[in-house]
XYZ file of C-alpha atoms in Angstrom:
776
model
C -7.775 12.587 -26.805
C -5.940 9.255 -27.189
C -2.181 8.925 -27.572
C -2.407 7.533 -31.151
C -4.620 10.462 -32.179
C -2.213 12.943 -30.566
C 0.621 11.298 -32.466
C -1.291 11.368 -35.716
C -1.954 15.093 -35.295
C 1.651 15.822 -34.357
C 3.209 13.694 -37.065
C 0.683 14.692 -39.704
C -0.043 11.080 -40.674
C -2.191 8.207 -39.379
C -0.694 6.280 -36.489
C 0.285 2.669 -37.114
C -1.226 1.490 -33.885
C -4.034 1.803 -31.365
C -5.194 0.069 -28.201
C -8.698 -1.292 -28.606
C -11.483 -1.367 -26.020
C -10.290 -4.833 -24.922
C -6.849 -3.506 -23.932
C -5.103 -5.174 -26.855
C -2.473 -3.449 -28.990
C -3.594 -3.255 -32.630
C -0.694 -2.764 -35.036
C -1.243 -2.309 -38.739
C -4.843 -3.381 -38.273
C -3.956 -6.694 -36.576
C -3.770 -7.596 -32.872
C -0.245 -7.716 -31.490
C -0.240 -10.300 -28.660
C 3.422 -11.178 -28.135
C 4.581 -14.271 -26.287
C 8.333 -13.906 -26.188
C 11.530 -13.421 -24.239
C 12.933 -10.580 -22.157
C 16.582 -10.232 -23.182
C 19.479 -7.772 -22.903
C 20.012 -5.584 -25.943
C 22.858 -7.448 -27.641
C 23.245 -9.474 -30.828
C 24.053 -12.739 -29.040
C 20.801 -12.702 -27.024
C 18.804 -11.865 -30.174
C 20.326 -14.797 -32.075
C 19.592 -17.190 -29.213
C 15.952 -16.093 -29.217
C 15.704 -16.450 -32.997
C 17.264 -19.940 -32.921
C 14.623 -21.031 -30.377
C 11.793 -19.941 -32.700
C 10.936 -16.841 -30.668
C 9.549 -13.995 -32.780
C 8.943 -11.318 -30.134
C 11.272 -9.904 -27.472
C 11.478 -7.214 -24.825
C 14.893 -5.538 -25.095
C 16.429 -4.224 -21.884
C 18.826 -1.414 -22.827
C 20.663 1.519 -21.249
C 21.243 4.998 -22.571
C 24.980 4.457 -22.069
C 25.288 1.877 -24.864
C 23.733 3.052 -28.139
C 26.015 0.712 -30.109
C 24.619 -2.495 -28.566
C 21.100 -1.126 -28.924
C 21.550 -0.310 -32.612
C 23.143 -3.669 -33.387
C 20.370 -5.555 -31.563
C 17.638 -3.600 -33.396
C 19.327 -4.215 -36.754
C 19.573 -7.947 -36.034
C 15.885 -8.061 -35.037
C 14.719 -6.112 -38.081
C 16.757 -8.250 -40.496
C 15.215 -11.378 -38.935
C 11.710 -9.948 -39.291
C 11.205 -10.054 -35.517
C 9.182 -7.568 -33.470
C 10.217 -6.010 -30.193
C 9.381 -3.705 -27.341
C 12.134 -2.061 -25.306
C 12.663 -0.997 -21.721
C 15.068 1.665 -20.497
C 17.155 0.218 -17.656
C 19.031 3.453 -16.960
C 17.922 4.732 -13.552
C 15.483 7.624 -13.427
C 17.111 10.886 -12.280
C 17.405 10.940 -8.498
C 15.628 13.798 -6.778
C 17.071 16.206 -4.258
C 15.360 17.940 -1.376
C 14.540 17.772 2.315
C 13.439 14.321 3.478
C 10.798 14.600 6.190
C 10.539 11.191 7.849
C 10.613 11.879 11.588
C 9.418 8.350 12.296
C 12.566 6.951 10.654
C 15.305 9.543 11.061
C 15.250 9.751 14.848
C 17.296 8.794 17.889
C 15.163 8.398 20.996
C 15.909 8.523 24.719
C 18.764 11.031 24.521
C 19.413 12.159 28.118
C 23.030 13.304 28.005
C 25.689 14.628 25.693
C 26.236 12.035 22.956
C 28.466 11.756 19.904
C 26.541 10.780 16.792
C 28.225 9.030 13.870
C 25.672 7.694 11.387
C 25.742 6.917 7.647
C 23.854 9.368 5.434
C 24.917 8.639 1.838
C 24.143 11.173 -0.903
C 23.291 13.762 1.767
C 24.987 17.157 1.751
C 23.724 18.342 5.111
C 20.941 17.828 7.634
C 18.734 19.828 9.922
C 18.964 18.552 13.510
C 16.113 19.185 15.916
C 16.330 18.221 19.589
C 12.777 17.754 20.890
C 11.546 17.049 24.406
C 10.167 13.524 24.343
C 7.278 14.315 26.689
C 5.537 17.048 24.697
C 7.444 17.459 21.412
C 8.622 20.989 22.161
C 11.875 22.051 20.495
C 14.928 22.379 22.734
C 17.214 23.531 19.913
C 17.790 23.177 16.185
C 20.796 23.595 13.911
C 22.108 22.640 10.493
C 25.074 20.253 10.155
C 27.209 19.379 7.135
C 27.861 15.733 6.331
C 31.347 14.485 5.489
C 32.050 11.472 3.260
C 28.458 10.337 3.509
C 28.320 10.417 7.310
C 26.855 12.720 9.926
C 29.344 13.185 12.759
C 28.490 15.575 15.558
C 27.913 15.924 19.292
C 24.392 16.446 20.542
C 23.405 17.689 23.986
C 19.832 17.818 25.340
C 21.065 20.427 27.876
C 18.846 19.008 30.636
C 18.550 15.445 31.942
C 15.167 14.648 30.488
C 14.423 12.111 27.717
C 14.799 13.834 24.357
C 14.510 12.723 20.739
C 16.929 13.873 18.061
C 15.109 14.351 14.749
C 17.238 14.413 11.601
C 16.016 15.931 8.337
C 18.465 15.022 5.533
C 19.051 17.555 2.762
C 20.356 16.150 -0.496
C 19.716 13.368 -2.994
C 17.258 10.582 -2.235
C 16.236 7.592 -4.370
C 12.767 7.910 -2.859
C 12.057 10.918 -5.064
C 12.583 11.277 -8.800
C 13.893 14.612 -10.056
C 11.067 16.004 -12.196
C 12.878 19.330 -12.582
C 16.410 19.872 -13.877
C 17.065 16.119 -13.748
C 14.086 15.344 -15.959
C 15.239 17.962 -18.467
C 18.673 16.337 -18.659
C 17.209 12.831 -18.973
C 14.798 14.048 -21.678
C 17.605 15.543 -23.739
C 19.669 12.405 -23.301
C 16.836 10.087 -24.386
C 15.754 12.203 -27.340
C 19.354 12.437 -28.524
C 19.692 8.672 -28.171
C 16.533 7.993 -30.209
C 17.586 10.480 -32.869
C 21.038 8.955 -33.404
C 19.919 5.340 -32.907
C 16.233 5.101 -33.894
C 14.464 1.747 -33.617
C 13.540 -0.049 -36.808
C 10.250 -1.258 -38.345
C 9.866 -4.076 -35.844
C 9.619 -1.697 -32.881
C 6.341 -2.002 -30.956
C 6.662 0.074 -27.794
C 8.799 1.730 -25.110
C 8.674 0.938 -21.380
C 9.782 3.415 -18.679
C 10.612 6.523 -20.739
C 12.070 8.332 -17.714
C 14.133 5.302 -16.677
C 13.886 2.487 -14.168
C 13.081 2.860 -10.464
C 10.718 5.747 -11.066
C 9.510 7.167 -7.747
C 6.312 8.962 -8.634
C 5.004 11.213 -5.821
C 1.934 9.897 -4.040
C -0.507 11.249 -1.487
C 2.037 10.681 1.298
C 5.106 12.163 -0.415
C 7.729 13.017 2.212
C 10.416 14.809 0.180
C 10.169 18.583 -0.317
C 12.168 19.452 -3.470
C 14.788 22.183 -3.303
C 14.810 22.848 -7.040
C 14.543 26.436 -8.241
C 11.826 25.271 -10.655
C 9.834 23.784 -7.779
C 9.981 27.055 -5.833
C 8.731 28.915 -8.911
C 5.831 26.479 -9.230
C 5.083 26.744 -5.505
C 4.919 30.537 -5.628
C 2.564 30.467 -8.606
C 0.302 27.931 -6.863
C 0.107 29.963 -3.639
C -0.607 33.195 -5.494
C -3.439 31.569 -7.447
C -4.981 29.709 -4.504
C -4.744 32.342 -1.757
C -4.350 35.690 -3.569
C -2.929 37.354 -0.441
C 0.001 36.323 1.755
C -2.041 36.854 4.927
C -4.660 34.387 3.738
C -1.947 31.848 2.913
C -0.167 32.180 6.272
C -3.475 31.724 8.067
C -4.213 28.571 6.048
C -0.764 27.244 6.926
C -1.374 27.838 10.652
C 1.285 30.546 10.936
C 1.210 33.585 13.198
C 4.557 35.111 12.131
C 4.462 38.662 10.732
C 7.759 38.625 8.803
C 6.500 36.322 6.037
C 5.357 39.128 3.771
C 6.010 37.564 0.350
C 4.889 34.367 -1.347
C 8.470 33.354 -2.154
C 9.298 33.338 1.575
C 6.324 31.101 2.266
C 7.118 28.784 -0.665
C 10.523 27.826 0.736
C 9.179 26.634 4.118
C 9.399 22.907 4.884
C 6.857 21.130 7.172
C 8.745 19.118 9.818
C 6.021 16.663 10.796
C 4.479 13.479 9.412
C 1.089 11.988 10.257
C 2.150 10.894 13.748
C 5.699 12.152 14.376
C 7.837 15.246 14.131
C 7.579 18.778 15.491
C 4.865 21.346 14.727
C 7.168 23.745 12.912
C 7.985 24.967 9.420
C 11.678 25.330 8.584
C 13.056 28.168 6.487
C 16.103 26.590 4.860
C 17.467 30.028 3.906
C 17.493 31.494 7.416
C 17.350 28.269 9.519
C 14.461 29.740 11.459
C 11.660 27.496 12.751
C 8.103 28.839 12.605
C 5.632 27.201 15.023
C 2.285 26.228 13.479
C -0.979 24.578 14.389
C -0.239 21.265 12.667
C -3.802 19.974 13.083
C -5.230 22.722 10.885
C -2.204 23.585 8.742
C -2.622 23.049 4.991
C 1.119 23.271 4.379
C 1.640 19.597 3.576
C -1.494 19.424 1.428
C -0.309 22.353 -0.676
C 3.268 21.081 -1.001
C 2.124 17.618 -2.060
C -0.376 19.051 -4.540
C 2.346 21.050 -6.271
C 4.818 18.138 -6.241
C 2.257 15.775 -7.835
C 0.941 18.299 -10.362
C 4.405 19.232 -11.551
C 5.437 15.581 -11.885
C 2.390 14.730 -14.000
C 2.647 17.797 -16.217
C 6.383 17.530 -16.890
C 6.192 13.782 -17.514
C 3.424 14.470 -20.012
C 5.679 16.948 -21.797
C 8.366 14.256 -21.988
C 5.851 11.827 -23.516
C 4.828 14.387 -26.120
C 8.478 14.909 -27.066
C 9.110 11.177 -27.339
C 6.088 10.750 -29.596
C 7.569 13.247 -32.028
C 10.284 10.655 -32.719
C 8.657 7.249 -32.244
C 5.219 6.100 -33.334
C 4.590 3.437 -30.683
C 2.894 3.024 -27.305
C 4.685 4.109 -24.132
C 4.245 2.065 -20.943
C 5.318 2.541 -17.338
C 6.309 -0.144 -14.851
C 3.670 -0.410 -12.125
C 5.015 1.222 -8.948
C 1.901 1.656 -6.819
C -1.578 3.111 -6.904
C -0.266 6.676 -7.440
C 1.798 5.955 -10.546
C 1.670 8.134 -13.683
C -0.807 5.727 -15.313
C -3.459 6.254 -12.614
C -4.886 9.676 -13.473
C -7.828 10.334 -15.767
C -5.819 12.521 -18.141
C -2.677 10.359 -18.275
C -1.568 9.425 -21.778
C 0.629 6.587 -20.555
C -0.560 3.745 -22.771
C -0.453 1.003 -20.155
C 1.592 -0.738 -17.494
C 4.296 -3.371 -17.366
C 4.776 -5.450 -14.258
C 6.720 -8.439 -12.992
C 4.420 -11.026 -11.375
C 5.535 -13.732 -8.988
C 5.217 -17.277 -10.279
C 5.828 -19.126 -7.013
C 2.217 -20.356 -7.025
C -1.113 -19.663 -8.694
C -2.121 -17.637 -5.619
C 1.015 -15.458 -5.723
C 0.573 -14.996 -9.473
C -2.917 -13.624 -8.882
C -1.879 -11.525 -5.905
C 1.043 -9.822 -7.652
C -0.947 -9.275 -10.860
C -4.171 -7.962 -9.328
C -3.065 -4.412 -8.583
C -1.458 -3.563 -11.952
C -4.451 -5.058 -13.774
C -6.822 -3.125 -11.498
C -5.033 0.149 -12.298
C -5.678 -0.350 -16.016
C -9.220 -1.735 -15.770
C -10.326 1.218 -13.624
C -9.159 3.725 -16.230
C -11.698 5.308 -18.528
C -9.533 4.679 -21.580
C -8.011 1.320 -22.570
C -4.450 0.429 -21.676
C -2.047 -2.367 -22.501
C -0.951 -4.684 -19.668
C 2.399 -6.415 -20.247
C 3.836 -9.085 -17.945
C 7.644 -9.177 -17.846
C 10.308 -11.290 -16.177
C 8.116 -14.400 -16.272
C 9.744 -17.666 -15.196
C 10.280 -19.884 -18.234
C 11.255 -22.724 -15.924
C 7.603 -23.272 -15.057
C 4.685 -24.157 -17.331
C 4.758 -21.311 -19.823
C 1.352 -22.255 -21.220
C -0.356 -22.206 -17.819
C 1.295 -18.884 -16.964
C 0.119 -17.262 -20.187
C -3.424 -18.608 -19.830
C -3.733 -17.476 -16.194
C -2.486 -13.987 -16.977
C -4.565 -13.784 -20.147
C -7.736 -14.340 -18.121
C -6.737 -11.350 -15.957
C -6.401 -9.062 -18.961
C -2.669 -9.311 -19.725
C -2.029 -8.935 -23.452
C 1.790 -9.270 -23.707
C 3.989 -11.936 -22.092
C 7.790 -11.872 -21.873
C 9.724 -14.699 -20.193
C 13.236 -14.880 -18.781
C 14.902 -18.109 -19.918
C 18.022 -19.641 -18.415
C 18.916 -22.136 -21.152
C 18.059 -23.315 -24.661
C 15.381 -25.683 -23.379
C 13.467 -22.873 -21.710
C 13.872 -20.609 -24.732
C 12.526 -23.363 -26.992
C 9.534 -23.899 -24.691
C 8.634 -20.234 -25.146
C 9.188 -20.512 -28.889
C 6.861 -23.534 -29.191
C 4.096 -21.812 -27.242
C 4.493 -18.647 -29.328
C 4.143 -20.703 -32.503
C 0.921 -22.388 -31.340
C -0.585 -19.014 -30.409
C 0.602 -17.122 -33.497
C -2.840 -17.103 -35.137
C -4.912 -16.937 -31.931
C -6.212 -13.390 -31.562
C -9.209 -14.247 -29.380
C -7.960 -12.321 -26.340
C -8.122 -9.115 -28.376
C -11.865 -9.670 -28.753
C -12.924 -9.537 -25.093
C -12.224 -7.402 -22.046
C -12.327 -8.750 -18.481
C -14.894 -7.213 -16.159
C -14.185 -6.629 -12.494
C -15.731 -5.894 -9.135
C -13.326 -3.741 -7.136
C -12.957 -3.897 -3.366
C -11.023 -1.441 -1.150
C -7.603 -2.761 -0.202
C -8.504 -2.370 3.478
C -11.049 -5.187 2.957
C -8.372 -7.695 1.904
C -9.526 -10.846 3.708
C -12.415 -11.492 3.445
C -12.136 -10.130 -0.115
C -9.183 -11.395 -2.137
C -8.033 -11.416 -5.789
C -10.037 -14.158 -7.474
C -12.572 -14.992 -10.161
C -16.264 -14.807 -9.294
C -19.200 -16.315 -11.163
C -19.431 -15.504 -14.843
C -15.680 -14.894 -15.090
C -15.907 -11.605 -13.174
C -12.598 -10.596 -11.582
C -12.492 -9.570 -7.926
C -9.671 -7.046 -7.630
C -8.325 -4.597 -5.026
C -8.452 -0.831 -5.447
C -6.993 2.139 -3.543
C -10.438 3.478 -2.621
C -11.492 4.108 0.948
C -13.461 1.462 2.777
C -13.211 -1.268 5.395
C -13.959 -4.902 6.003
C -16.999 -5.887 8.059
C -16.790 -8.967 10.280
C -20.432 -9.992 10.542
C -19.811 -13.180 12.506
C -19.722 -16.874 11.640
C -22.168 -16.922 8.709
C -21.556 -13.739 6.708
C -18.724 -11.600 5.402
C -18.670 -8.208 3.766
C -17.124 -4.811 3.331
C -17.958 -1.164 2.844
C -16.606 0.784 -0.114
C -16.693 4.560 0.081
C -15.815 5.396 -3.513
C -18.013 8.373 -4.331
C -21.104 6.975 -2.627
C -21.322 4.266 -0.027
C -21.571 0.771 -1.445
C -21.967 -2.242 0.821
C -21.101 -5.805 -0.169
C -22.390 -8.903 1.632
C -22.246 -12.671 1.106
C -22.827 -15.937 2.952
C -19.812 -17.952 4.081
C -21.602 -21.319 4.057
C -24.594 -21.865 1.751
C -27.112 -19.511 0.134
C -29.476 -18.365 2.894
C -32.809 -16.610 2.870
C -32.585 -13.973 5.593
C -33.944 -10.646 6.745
C -31.529 -7.766 6.345
C -32.055 -4.600 8.363
C -31.440 -1.436 6.331
C -31.811 2.255 7.103
C -33.539 3.181 3.816
C -36.012 0.520 2.691
C -37.491 2.796 0.016
C -34.213 3.650 -1.702
C -32.031 0.554 -1.250
C -31.213 -1.559 -4.299
C -29.455 -4.915 -4.464
C -27.452 -6.341 -7.372
C -25.529 -9.543 -7.967
C -21.930 -9.441 -9.180
C -23.070 -9.176 -12.796
C -25.068 -6.032 -12.036
C -28.434 -7.770 -12.303
C -31.102 -6.531 -9.880
C -31.871 -9.000 -7.094
C -35.547 -9.136 -6.056
C -36.399 -8.781 -2.378
C -39.423 -8.420 -0.182
C -39.819 -5.123 1.668
C -40.894 -4.902 5.274
C -41.124 -1.972 7.688
C -37.396 -1.497 8.279
C -35.833 -4.520 6.621
C -35.804 -6.517 3.421
C -36.003 -10.270 2.945
C -33.905 -11.961 0.282
C -31.575 -14.858 -0.432
C -27.909 -14.097 0.268
C -25.650 -16.297 -1.896
C -22.025 -17.279 -1.354
C -21.009 -14.699 -3.965
C -21.140 -10.964 -3.220
C -24.352 -8.957 -3.268
C -23.959 -5.218 -3.799
C -26.221 -2.895 -1.775
C -26.667 0.697 -2.924
C -28.858 3.548 -1.771
C -28.493 2.851 1.945
C -26.938 5.449 4.236
C -25.839 2.728 6.668
C -24.397 -0.741 6.677
C -27.048 -3.431 5.926
C -27.150 -6.013 8.732
C -28.571 -9.558 8.550
C -30.779 -9.919 11.622
C -29.212 -13.301 12.347
C -25.785 -11.611 12.525
C -27.177 -9.064 14.968
C -28.700 -11.887 17.039
C -25.435 -13.854 17.039
C -23.308 -10.880 18.085
C -25.704 -9.614 20.759
C -26.106 -13.177 22.053
C -22.355 -13.623 22.413
C -22.021 -10.357 24.315
C -24.919 -11.338 26.570
C -23.171 -14.626 27.343
C -19.953 -12.847 28.197
C -21.686 -10.342 30.468
C -23.831 -12.935 32.242
C -21.140 -15.570 32.708
C -18.108 -13.334 33.313
C -19.433 -10.078 34.775
C -16.448 -9.548 37.054
C -13.966 -10.052 34.211
C -15.574 -8.227 31.312
C -17.693 -5.606 33.067
C -16.076 -4.642 36.371
C -17.376 -1.055 36.273
C -20.820 -1.787 34.825
C -20.181 0.463 31.843
C -20.076 -2.366 29.299
C -23.614 -3.535 30.042
C -25.000 -0.020 29.716
C -23.231 0.431 26.384
C -24.550 -2.919 25.208
C -28.154 -2.067 26.094
C -27.885 1.334 24.409
C -26.579 -0.248 21.191
C -29.319 -2.893 21.168
C -31.998 -0.225 21.630
C -30.554 1.774 18.716
C -30.685 -1.157 16.279
C -34.155 -0.315 14.948
C -33.232 3.327 14.400
C -29.632 3.031 13.147
C -28.930 -0.648 12.409
C -25.511 -0.183 10.829
C -24.035 2.033 13.537
C -25.565 -0.120 16.267
C -24.145 -3.330 14.842
C -20.647 -1.887 14.377
C -20.736 -0.688 18.003
C -21.658 -4.200 19.140
C -18.898 -5.837 17.061
C -16.327 -3.406 18.472
C -17.546 -4.158 21.998
C -17.384 -7.922 21.423
C -13.815 -7.710 20.142
C -12.899 -5.483 23.100
C -14.337 -7.577 25.937
C -13.936 -11.129 24.607
C -10.161 -11.268 25.312
C -10.858 -10.464 28.973
C -12.534 -13.846 29.446
C -10.890 -15.858 26.647
C -8.799 -18.969 27.370
C -5.992 -17.315 25.383
C -4.341 -13.868 25.106
C -5.082 -11.578 22.155
C -3.271 -8.239 22.495
C -3.193 -5.300 20.087
C 0.518 -4.612 19.504
C 0.066 -0.917 20.296
C -0.723 -1.838 23.916
C 2.972 -2.375 24.630
C 3.818 -0.377 27.786
C 7.455 -0.103 26.738
C 8.845 -0.003 23.207
C 11.036 2.067 20.904
C 9.050 1.753 17.685
C 8.883 5.034 15.818
C 5.241 5.178 14.794
C 1.755 4.222 15.898
C -0.994 4.687 13.384
C -3.814 3.187 11.324
C -2.946 0.839 8.468
C -5.543 -0.331 5.918
C -6.593 -3.908 6.525
C -4.951 -4.380 9.933
C -6.763 -6.445 12.575
C -6.338 -3.702 15.176
C -7.367 -0.083 14.720
C -3.684 0.898 14.773
C -0.350 -0.892 14.490
C 3.095 -0.475 15.972
C 5.444 0.356 13.101
C 8.961 1.492 12.404
C 10.640 3.098 9.451
C 13.943 3.321 11.339
C 16.664 4.802 9.171
C 19.351 5.475 11.787
C 21.366 3.118 14.000
C 20.106 2.679 17.539
C 23.620 2.637 19.080
C 23.396 -0.939 20.283
C 19.781 -0.811 21.436
C 17.644 -3.249 19.407
C 14.189 -2.477 18.182
C 11.886 -3.868 20.840
C 8.361 -4.006 22.226
C 7.535 -5.586 25.581
C 4.301 -7.242 26.716
C 3.980 -8.368 30.357
C 1.233 -10.993 30.003
C -0.519 -13.369 32.362
C -2.637 -16.234 30.989
C -5.774 -17.088 32.932
C -4.486 -20.635 33.465
C -0.951 -22.060 33.423
C -0.198 -24.589 30.688
C 0.982 -25.150 27.143
C 0.522 -22.313 24.639
C 1.597 -21.266 21.150
C 3.180 -17.863 20.516
C 1.938 -16.116 17.365
C 2.462 -12.617 16.000
C 0.454 -10.971 13.245
C 2.922 -8.624 11.627
C 4.462 -7.243 8.484
C 8.104 -8.335 8.513
C 10.290 -7.882 5.409
C 11.741 -11.195 4.224
C 15.321 -9.990 4.790
C 14.624 -9.393 8.494
C 12.734 -12.577 9.402
C 15.877 -14.460 10.366
C 16.812 -11.607 12.720
C 13.634 -11.046 14.740
C 13.081 -12.864 18.022
C 10.492 -13.186 20.755
C 11.956 -13.651 24.224
C 9.417 -15.294 26.532
C 10.868 -15.327 30.019
C 14.246 -17.013 29.566
C 13.304 -18.763 26.320
C 14.002 -17.224 22.889
C 11.741 -18.063 19.919
C 12.065 -17.236 16.230
C 9.572 -17.048 13.354
C 9.341 -19.329 10.300
C 10.802 -18.257 6.969
C 7.327 -17.381 5.680
C 4.031 -16.592 7.434
C 1.332 -19.254 7.507
C -1.200 -16.915 5.917
C -1.574 -13.305 4.791
C -4.249 -10.663 5.217
C -4.635 -6.907 4.733
C -1.744 -4.915 3.293
C 1.055 -7.462 3.616
C 0.350 -8.658 7.171
C 0.950 -12.309 7.944
C 0.658 -14.750 10.838
C 3.980 -16.045 12.205
C 4.181 -18.886 14.701
C 7.231 -18.282 16.891
C 6.918 -21.542 18.809
C 5.426 -23.432 21.760
C 5.896 -22.435 25.380
C 4.935 -23.690 28.827
C 3.634 -20.735 30.834
C 3.411 -20.661 34.631
C 0.782 -18.867 36.669
C 1.416 -15.125 36.913
C 3.021 -12.542 34.637
C 5.584 -13.500 31.985
C 7.384 -10.853 29.955
C 7.149 -11.221 26.172
C 9.763 -9.128 24.348
C 9.844 -8.757 20.568
C 13.300 -7.787 19.281
C 15.101 -7.011 16.031
C 18.836 -6.458 16.589
C 19.657 -5.238 13.072
C 20.553 -1.605 12.535
C 18.242 -1.231 9.546
C 14.804 -2.562 10.468
C 12.518 -0.306 8.469
C 9.257 -1.857 7.333
C 8.386 -3.866 10.447
C 4.826 -3.397 11.689
C 3.246 -5.340 14.575
C -0.512 -5.833 14.609
C -1.428 -8.540 17.143
C 0.393 -10.631 19.745
C -1.538 -13.885 20.249
C -0.703 -16.400 22.976
C -2.883 -19.157 21.572
C -4.247 -22.487 22.626
C -2.549 -25.455 20.907
C -3.868 -26.045 17.409
C -4.604 -22.410 16.541
C -5.202 -21.763 12.847
C -5.282 -18.113 11.744
C -8.299 -16.709 9.945
C -6.962 -13.389 8.746
C -7.808 -10.544 11.123
C -10.460 -12.521 13.031
C -10.127 -13.185 16.722
C -11.000 -16.836 17.568
C -14.495 -16.855 19.094
C -15.488 -20.522 18.815
C -14.920 -20.936 22.557
C -17.955 -18.726 23.211
C -20.207 -21.613 22.142
C -19.104 -23.634 25.157
C -19.936 -20.917 27.701
C -22.553 -22.045 30.178
C -24.301 -19.189 31.954
C -24.732 -20.089 35.638
C -28.035 -19.509 37.332
C -28.806 -18.026 40.700
C -26.340 -16.158 42.908
C -23.261 -17.470 41.035
C -24.310 -15.762 37.782
C -21.764 -13.329 36.406
C -18.869 -13.968 38.785
C -16.587 -15.301 36.033
């Protein structure tokens, strides 16, 4: 049931608006496609917009100032202007136990130490002293915070390396209060709208719960302490498990004193994906209950309840709002798990603030919000806000219009910029063409970012990221592709040079189908265990195959490169003989399982090539000595795992660091590169010490790939023969968000190609003959 229909039923009269199948807002039977200004809710800003010829605005208002809001609405209505509005009052901040053991930790504690760290908005914290070697708990206790700081002495009791884990209890901006706080915000908003209702020019509300909404996602790390949450948790456990014994078993517990669901509901898991201790904490008794964290469903159940409650209670808020205003309600895009993402969400669309630094950044920052709406079953309005009126307003509107945006609001700094928006709005006043078509898209998993990227394919089809599972496939020099595991496996393949007629090995010749990007069937010739077809430079979509389709030329290229490495550099790449056996096994399996065989060969190539390469390519996780908090997989990274930190506590003078003792095969001139995710605010602080020389990164990376990773050139260095220590450092106290993927000591002239290791040098390998073969 659509939001307008719900409103019509509730209000007992037809709704004035709807969103058509092309994601355009229809008001009073006519498309509403505003090109206007984003302004504060005051009379002066309204008059400036009116004087510039602007007819549509987005009002930014707070619930603390109904007078300015009312006066601005009255001014707009008297001028015959139309307006949407956004609540700038912050969403209610949640309260609970924050479980981020990768961030709230102090490592290498070997003696009695006094801790004095800032913990604003926190009432108290659970402290857990864990043995660094095996994660066992030495002791745990609860400590009160005073004036926003945790001050206490900690003692590991024995002189072994320990880690202090801190679990804050109190308010956190990383979680919105969907319980008592939502009730208070609801009453406040409904009272505001009742005493100061918008006028006839009102066209929609953005962020009904307030700004900075933190909607719980699949990796939520805050366990609410609300009484309402505990009630919901008990009801969920009773329904799912029926008996307490079944529930405790599912949570990996062996304790016999947890005899009621309410006792189980108040337990807090103390681990994350890669860090923490395998215990559940009872905040009422301060007891820790050991669990089998690998099989425990505790986190899954907690996160399910947190998400379900947030969606249901937000929906109730929307229903209440719609009793007072007959207009669409939008939410600012905050990630893939936002309230607009579910099938049953009645949020009417998303607002977002794109970057206008370049056409590429405009596409990149717009792709995800647009994708969220286009993947929905029901239509939704996409509104772009905070646009830069200092740039070409016409080009910005046209670019965003082609993506599916149907409302544009600019921020102007002076009369000239306001007038530029007014002129464009006037020229487009009668143009309703964008309400008559809907963009179509091919969605790729975000982990396949580079080679896939937000762009327009043939026929105007959009190529957009999605949160679905999948991975990129590096076929070699002539092909690119990715696997998407959304429901059923879908494989995408294209040529990187020119359209090529090739044989493609597949596991299911009888069931495989191939389509172009428009969904048109592509003809192919069937053979025994492969198909023959032309692969264009635009994506082909393979369905009905249980394994990755592999062009035989890609298999030949990859196996040929491995053969070269083994024959020319046996001592370097295959000292134990195991690599050649693995290679032969994978080659033999190609006829039977082409996809698995090829992926095994690509993994082997990327593993052994650096052993003989004229450069150094090191996965960041191979650091023998570092104090990063986490090691784990990240979608779209070049390595299987990355070295990451979400550090939230001071390191008492010890900088964040990772060391790499490296020895190039030959002395000479090299370039030092790091593939990493480094927040802009920290780039001026990070350093790479190479021997006695200190290098720093540029202000921006040369290129991006994956989920925010970029290539940074730290500088040039002359390296001697032998081992040189490379040490990455960040001296700042707060260094959360840094993730290292690859350390690359490159030959001069290196140019990054996303996650791809440079392999051009393999072409120059000459395999020796006779007794010298394979010595390396």
